[in-house]
Tab-separated table of C-alpha atoms in Angstrom:
chain	number	residue	atom	x	y	z
A	822	MET	CA	122.602	56.606	74.457
A	823	SER	CA	126.460	56.939	73.974
A	824	ALA	CA	128.854	54.271	75.023
A	825	GLU	CA	131.175	54.710	77.665
A	826	GLN	CA	134.664	53.065	78.204
A	827	ALA	CA	136.504	52.422	81.510
A	828	THR	CA	139.332	50.255	82.731
A	829	ALA	CA	138.000	47.812	85.246
A	830	LEU	CA	138.970	45.091	87.821
A	831	VAL	CA	136.330	42.191	87.736
A	832	LEU	CA	135.230	41.892	91.530
A	833	ARG	CA	132.231	39.546	91.276
A	834	THR	CA	130.123	37.654	88.602
A	835	TYR	CA	126.869	35.582	88.816
A	836	ASP	CA	124.705	33.922	86.501
A	837	PHE	CA	121.734	36.150	85.064
A	838	SER	CA	120.404	33.313	82.810
A	839	GLU	CA	121.568	30.597	80.662
A	840	SER	CA	123.560	32.817	78.423
A	841	SER	CA	124.318	36.075	80.489
A	842	LEU	CA	126.160	37.163	83.541
A	843	VAL	CA	125.759	40.263	85.862
A	844	VAL	CA	129.297	41.726	86.589
A	845	THR	CA	130.425	44.054	89.421
A	846	LEU	CA	133.479	46.103	88.201
A	847	PHE	CA	135.611	48.618	89.974
A	848	THR	CA	136.743	51.106	87.308
A	849	ARG	CA	139.447	53.676	87.402
A	850	GLU	CA	137.329	56.208	85.806
A	851	ILE	CA	133.954	56.051	87.211
A	852	GLY	CA	134.343	53.790	90.335
A	853	LYS	CA	132.078	50.627	91.110
A	854	ILE	CA	129.508	49.743	88.504
A	855	ARG	CA	127.231	46.836	88.091
A	856	GLY	CA	126.134	45.497	84.527
A	857	ILE	CA	124.683	42.736	82.583
A	858	ALA	CA	126.984	41.138	79.973
A	859	LYS	CA	124.377	39.397	77.535
A	860	GLY	CA	125.517	36.414	75.809
A	861	ALA	CA	128.715	36.088	78.000
A	862	LYS	CA	128.370	32.455	78.539
A	863	ARG	CA	128.005	31.520	75.097
A	864	PRO	CA	130.851	29.980	73.357
A	865	LYS	CA	131.297	32.721	70.856
A	866	ASN	CA	130.831	36.136	72.710
A	867	PRO	CA	132.216	39.721	72.451
A	868	PHE	CA	133.901	39.300	75.980
A	869	ASP	CA	136.491	36.617	75.338
A	870	PHE	CA	136.990	35.558	78.855
A	871	ALA	CA	137.799	39.163	79.822
A	872	LEU	CA	135.062	39.060	82.638
A	873	ASP	CA	136.409	36.256	84.551
A	874	LEU	CA	136.916	37.190	88.398
A	875	LEU	CA	140.143	38.899	89.287
A	876	SER	CA	140.683	40.205	85.585
A	877	LEU	CA	141.799	43.704	84.438
A	878	CYS	CA	140.050	44.593	81.280
A	879	ARG	CA	138.807	47.588	79.093
A	880	VAL	CA	135.093	47.604	78.990
A	881	VAL	CA	132.532	49.403	76.949
A	882	PHE	CA	129.048	49.861	78.361
A	883	LEU	CA	125.744	51.728	77.985
A	884	ARG	CA	124.831	53.637	81.120
A	885	LYS	CA	121.390	53.149	82.429
A	886	SER	CA	119.608	54.602	85.381
A	887	SER	CA	121.048	54.743	88.890
A	888	GLU	CA	118.798	51.740	89.888
A	889	ALA	CA	119.269	49.702	86.621
A	890	LEU	CA	122.166	47.356	85.571
A	891	HIS	CA	124.408	49.011	82.915
A	892	ILE	CA	124.761	47.051	79.756
A	893	ILE	CA	128.320	45.760	79.086
A	894	THR	CA	128.671	45.530	75.448
A	895	GLU	CA	132.403	44.732	75.112
A	896	ALA	CA	135.180	43.815	77.196
A	897	LYS	CA	138.873	43.457	76.210
A	898	LEU	CA	141.291	41.418	78.433
A	899	GLN	CA	144.414	43.349	79.714
A	900	ARG	CA	145.582	41.138	82.293
A	901	ARG	CA	144.387	38.155	84.446
A	902	PHE	CA	145.703	38.046	87.881
A	903	ARG	CA	146.612	34.331	88.159
A	904	VAL	CA	147.236	34.521	92.001
A	905	GLU	CA	146.251	30.811	92.366
A	906	GLU	CA	149.524	29.860	90.799
A	907	SER	CA	151.265	31.473	93.912
A	908	GLY	CA	149.347	29.216	96.078
A	909	LEU	CA	146.010	28.950	97.799
A	910	PRO	CA	146.462	31.306	100.600
A	911	ARG	CA	147.397	34.149	98.404
A	912	TYR	CA	144.639	33.412	96.068
A	913	TYR	CA	142.287	33.813	99.215
A	914	ALA	CA	144.020	37.054	99.901
A	915	ALA	CA	143.296	38.132	96.348
A	916	LEU	CA	139.710	37.236	96.887
A	917	TYR	CA	139.683	39.155	100.006
A	918	VAL	CA	140.916	42.242	98.078
A	919	ALA	CA	138.064	41.992	95.655
A	920	GLU	CA	135.528	41.494	98.744
A	921	LEU	CA	136.914	44.614	100.588
A	922	LEU	CA	136.772	46.539	97.471
A	923	ASN	CA	133.135	45.684	96.784
A	924	ALA	CA	132.023	46.019	100.178
A	925	MET	CA	133.853	49.417	101.157
A	926	THR	CA	133.003	51.284	98.124
A	927	ASP	CA	129.921	53.076	96.697
A	928	GLU	CA	128.622	52.688	93.133
A	929	GLU	CA	130.004	55.405	90.704
A	930	ASP	CA	132.245	56.918	93.233
A	931	ALA	CA	135.748	57.166	91.397
A	932	HIS	CA	138.880	56.314	93.409
A	933	PRO	CA	141.784	56.207	91.040
A	934	GLU	CA	144.341	55.756	93.732
A	935	LEU	CA	142.382	52.923	95.313
A	936	PHE	CA	142.234	51.342	91.852
A	937	ASP	CA	145.819	51.363	91.378
A	938	VAL	CA	146.689	50.150	94.919
A	939	SER	CA	144.229	47.527	94.544
A	940	ALA	CA	145.979	46.350	91.131
A	941	GLU	CA	149.329	46.640	92.773
A	942	THR	CA	148.403	44.381	95.602
A	943	LEU	CA	147.062	41.761	93.321
A	944	THR	CA	150.349	41.886	91.318
A	945	ALA	CA	152.309	41.526	94.572
A	946	LEU	CA	150.416	38.511	95.631
A	947	GLN	CA	150.783	36.974	92.221
A	948	LYS	CA	154.443	37.424	92.623
A	949	GLY	CA	154.422	35.645	95.832
A	950	GLY	CA	154.612	38.395	98.453
A	951	ASP	CA	154.119	37.785	102.105
A	952	ILE	CA	150.436	37.827	102.931
A	953	GLN	CA	151.413	38.482	106.588
A	954	VAL	CA	152.374	41.883	105.390
A	955	LEU	CA	150.340	42.409	102.202
A	956	VAL	CA	146.868	41.635	103.749
A	957	PRO	CA	147.227	44.301	106.739
A	958	PHE	CA	148.754	46.609	104.341
A	959	TYR	CA	145.796	46.559	102.062
A	960	GLU	CA	143.257	46.815	104.786
A	961	LEU	CA	145.029	49.911	106.102
A	962	ARG	CA	145.180	51.336	102.517
A	963	ILE	CA	141.479	51.040	101.893
A	964	LEU	CA	140.487	52.215	105.241
A	965	ASP	CA	142.562	55.391	104.689
A	966	LEU	CA	141.296	55.828	101.219
A	967	THR	CA	137.637	55.441	101.976
A	968	GLY	CA	137.655	57.791	105.153
A	969	HIS	CA	137.973	55.203	107.776
A	970	SER	CA	141.498	55.507	108.758
A	971	PRO	CA	142.137	54.526	112.413
A	972	ALA	CA	143.333	57.110	114.644
A	973	LEU	CA	146.668	55.904	116.154
A	974	ASP	CA	148.027	58.915	118.048
A	975	MET	CA	145.404	61.128	119.318
A	976	CYS	CA	142.435	60.075	121.404
A	977	VAL	CA	139.485	59.516	119.179
A	978	SER	CA	137.280	60.946	122.100
A	979	CYS	CA	138.913	63.997	123.473
A	980	GLY	CA	141.871	64.700	121.041
A	981	GLU	CA	144.566	64.218	123.743
A	982	SER	CA	147.973	62.998	122.395
A	983	VAL	CA	148.072	59.187	123.232
A	984	ARG	CA	151.298	58.232	121.441
A	985	GLY	CA	153.825	59.687	119.429
A	986	LYS	CA	154.756	58.595	115.729
A	987	ALA	CA	156.820	55.299	116.099
A	988	SER	CA	160.559	55.956	115.982
A	989	ALA	CA	163.129	53.808	114.217
A	990	GLN	CA	164.051	52.429	117.535
A	991	SER	CA	160.370	51.576	118.487
A	992	GLN	CA	159.976	49.981	114.941
A	993	GLN	CA	162.901	47.766	115.566
A	994	GLN	CA	161.561	46.823	118.899
A	995	SER	CA	158.367	45.716	117.409
A	996	ARG	CA	160.273	43.000	115.643
A	997	ARG	CA	162.199	41.950	118.929
A	998	PRO	CA	160.271	43.457	121.814
A	999	THR	CA	162.106	43.611	125.017
A	1000	GLY	CA	161.556	45.176	128.559
A	1001	ASP	CA	158.962	47.629	129.424
A	1002	TYR	CA	158.308	48.489	125.699
A	1003	ALA	CA	157.213	45.056	125.172
A	1004	GLN	CA	154.540	45.292	127.787
A	1005	GLN	CA	153.144	48.732	126.837
A	1006	GLU	CA	149.576	48.369	125.595
A	1007	TYR	CA	147.013	51.116	124.198
A	1008	TYR	CA	143.249	51.229	124.476
A	1009	PHE	CA	141.635	50.868	120.824
A	1010	SER	CA	137.938	51.481	120.279
A	1011	LEU	CA	136.521	49.239	117.374
A	1012	LEU	CA	133.422	51.327	117.506
A	1013	GLU	CA	135.018	54.730	117.344
A	1014	GLY	CA	137.915	53.852	115.226
A	1015	GLY	CA	141.179	54.695	117.182
A	1016	VAL	CA	142.892	54.903	120.288
A	1017	LEU	CA	141.542	56.095	123.587
A	1018	CYS	CA	143.244	57.757	126.414
A	1019	GLY	CA	142.842	56.418	130.011
A	1020	ARG	CA	140.362	59.112	131.060
A	1021	CYS	CA	138.184	58.395	128.217
A	1022	ARG	CA	138.282	54.622	128.365
A	1023	PRO	CA	135.716	53.928	131.297
A	1024	GLY	CA	132.283	53.001	130.187
A	1025	LYS	CA	133.288	52.533	126.374
A	1026	ARG	CA	132.125	49.311	124.523
A	1027	GLY	CA	134.132	47.469	122.046
A	1028	VAL	CA	137.464	48.397	123.384
A	1029	VAL	CA	140.493	46.118	122.769
A	1030	LEU	CA	144.071	46.204	124.312
A	1031	VAL	CA	146.617	46.809	121.495
A	1032	PRO	CA	150.523	45.968	122.071
A	1033	ALA	CA	152.858	48.920	121.239
A	1034	SER	CA	154.519	46.639	118.716
A	1035	VAL	CA	151.229	46.277	116.909
A	1036	MET	CA	150.678	49.995	116.775
A	1037	ASP	CA	154.195	50.687	115.388
A	1038	ALA	CA	153.631	48.036	112.560
A	1039	MET	CA	150.587	49.863	111.497
A	1040	ASP	CA	152.608	53.084	111.485
A	1041	GLU	CA	155.244	51.325	109.337
A	1042	LEU	CA	152.635	50.047	106.757
A	1043	ARG	CA	150.662	53.427	106.553
A	1044	GLY	CA	151.137	55.362	103.372
A	1045	LYS	CA	153.252	52.919	101.721
A	1046	THR	CA	153.096	51.033	98.350
A	1047	PRO	CA	153.290	47.243	97.831
A	1048	GLN	CA	156.832	47.985	96.399
A	1049	ASP	CA	157.758	49.981	99.529
A	1050	ILE	CA	156.977	46.893	101.798
A	1051	ALA	CA	158.462	44.061	99.451
A	1052	SER	CA	161.258	43.587	101.845
A	1053	LEU	CA	159.568	44.319	105.078
A	1054	GLN	CA	159.291	41.609	107.665
A	1055	ILE	CA	156.907	41.576	110.695
A	1056	ALA	CA	157.424	39.231	113.550
A	1057	PRO	CA	154.773	36.282	113.331
A	1058	LYS	CA	153.213	37.041	116.694
A	1059	VAL	CA	152.983	40.701	115.854
A	1060	GLY	CA	151.606	40.018	112.428
A	1061	GLY	CA	149.012	37.740	113.805
A	1062	GLN	CA	147.930	40.388	116.402
A	1063	LEU	CA	147.836	42.917	113.672
A	1064	ARG	CA	145.627	40.886	111.336
A	1065	GLY	CA	143.317	40.167	114.154
A	1066	LEU	CA	142.802	43.802	115.082
A	1067	LEU	CA	142.259	44.983	111.569
A	1068	GLY	CA	139.846	42.070	111.000
A	1069	GLN	CA	137.899	43.062	113.925
A	1070	TYR	CA	137.639	46.576	112.816
A	1071	VAL	CA	136.741	45.730	109.405
A	1072	CYS	CA	133.828	43.598	110.798
A	1073	HIS	CA	132.549	46.532	112.685
A	1074	LEU	CA	132.641	48.846	109.750
A	1075	LEU	CA	130.836	46.415	107.536
A	1076	GLY	CA	128.293	45.219	110.273
A	1077	GLN	CA	129.294	41.744	109.220
A	1078	ARG	CA	132.103	39.331	108.823
A	1079	PRO	CA	133.588	39.329	105.342
A	1080	ARG	CA	133.309	35.871	103.723
A	1081	MET	CA	136.969	35.489	103.045
A	1082	HIS	CA	137.806	35.737	106.895
A	1083	GLU	CA	137.273	32.137	107.260
A	1084	TYR	CA	139.737	31.131	104.609
A	1085	LEU	CA	142.206	33.584	105.875
A	1086	GLY	CA	142.106	32.284	109.430
A	1087	LEU	CA	140.516	35.554	110.898
A	1088	SER	CA	137.834	35.029	113.457
A	1089	GLY	CA	136.390	38.490	113.228
A	1090	ARG	CA	135.613	38.482	116.798
């Protein structure tokens, strides 16, 4: 049995015995894997704290069958994301990144771009980034990259155009909504994952009304990087509505409320 190597983010750990840990890792090369690190809790071990939660490390492991835990033989710390030093809310947001990455990915399904954007988001949180922007940004990116991207322009039921791409003017209005534009709302189906036209709305369950300013904010965040949005500001009201909408959508996709929603102030309902 030959050893394999991978660069990994540590998403979860729990005790297996008095001396060993079971770890869930998201690797850049392979995707999500679970393995047992024997002796990891002993004072002297080959892991040297590289398997702490929210660490970036280089691991060596022996692959077992698909239903068995892999055996982690070595781990070398490359970076520890010390997000807690930037405040408790950002630490909770970082834990939410790890929770979503674990919940929304399958084992051994490689997503190098998702690995990179996850590490970049943790970096931005550690540097004091705005969670009002970074949390919905990450939710949208993981939804996009895992095939659950919400439809924002075309009716998810009939394909009819519901709204055009947000213009620079409408994006500016999303921060300072006035007049008729501020009152415009769209039907969004949480069950079907996108906007509905007026003809398709009747009889649908799980539909919420979303202000135009929130739709424009999602347009502005999609496809960006944490570096792109570093200076982006979203009005508090719009940001709260956006986080509420994406939180509800994530709950519907997962079939349960993520644990970190409680700490991020998201009801999930």
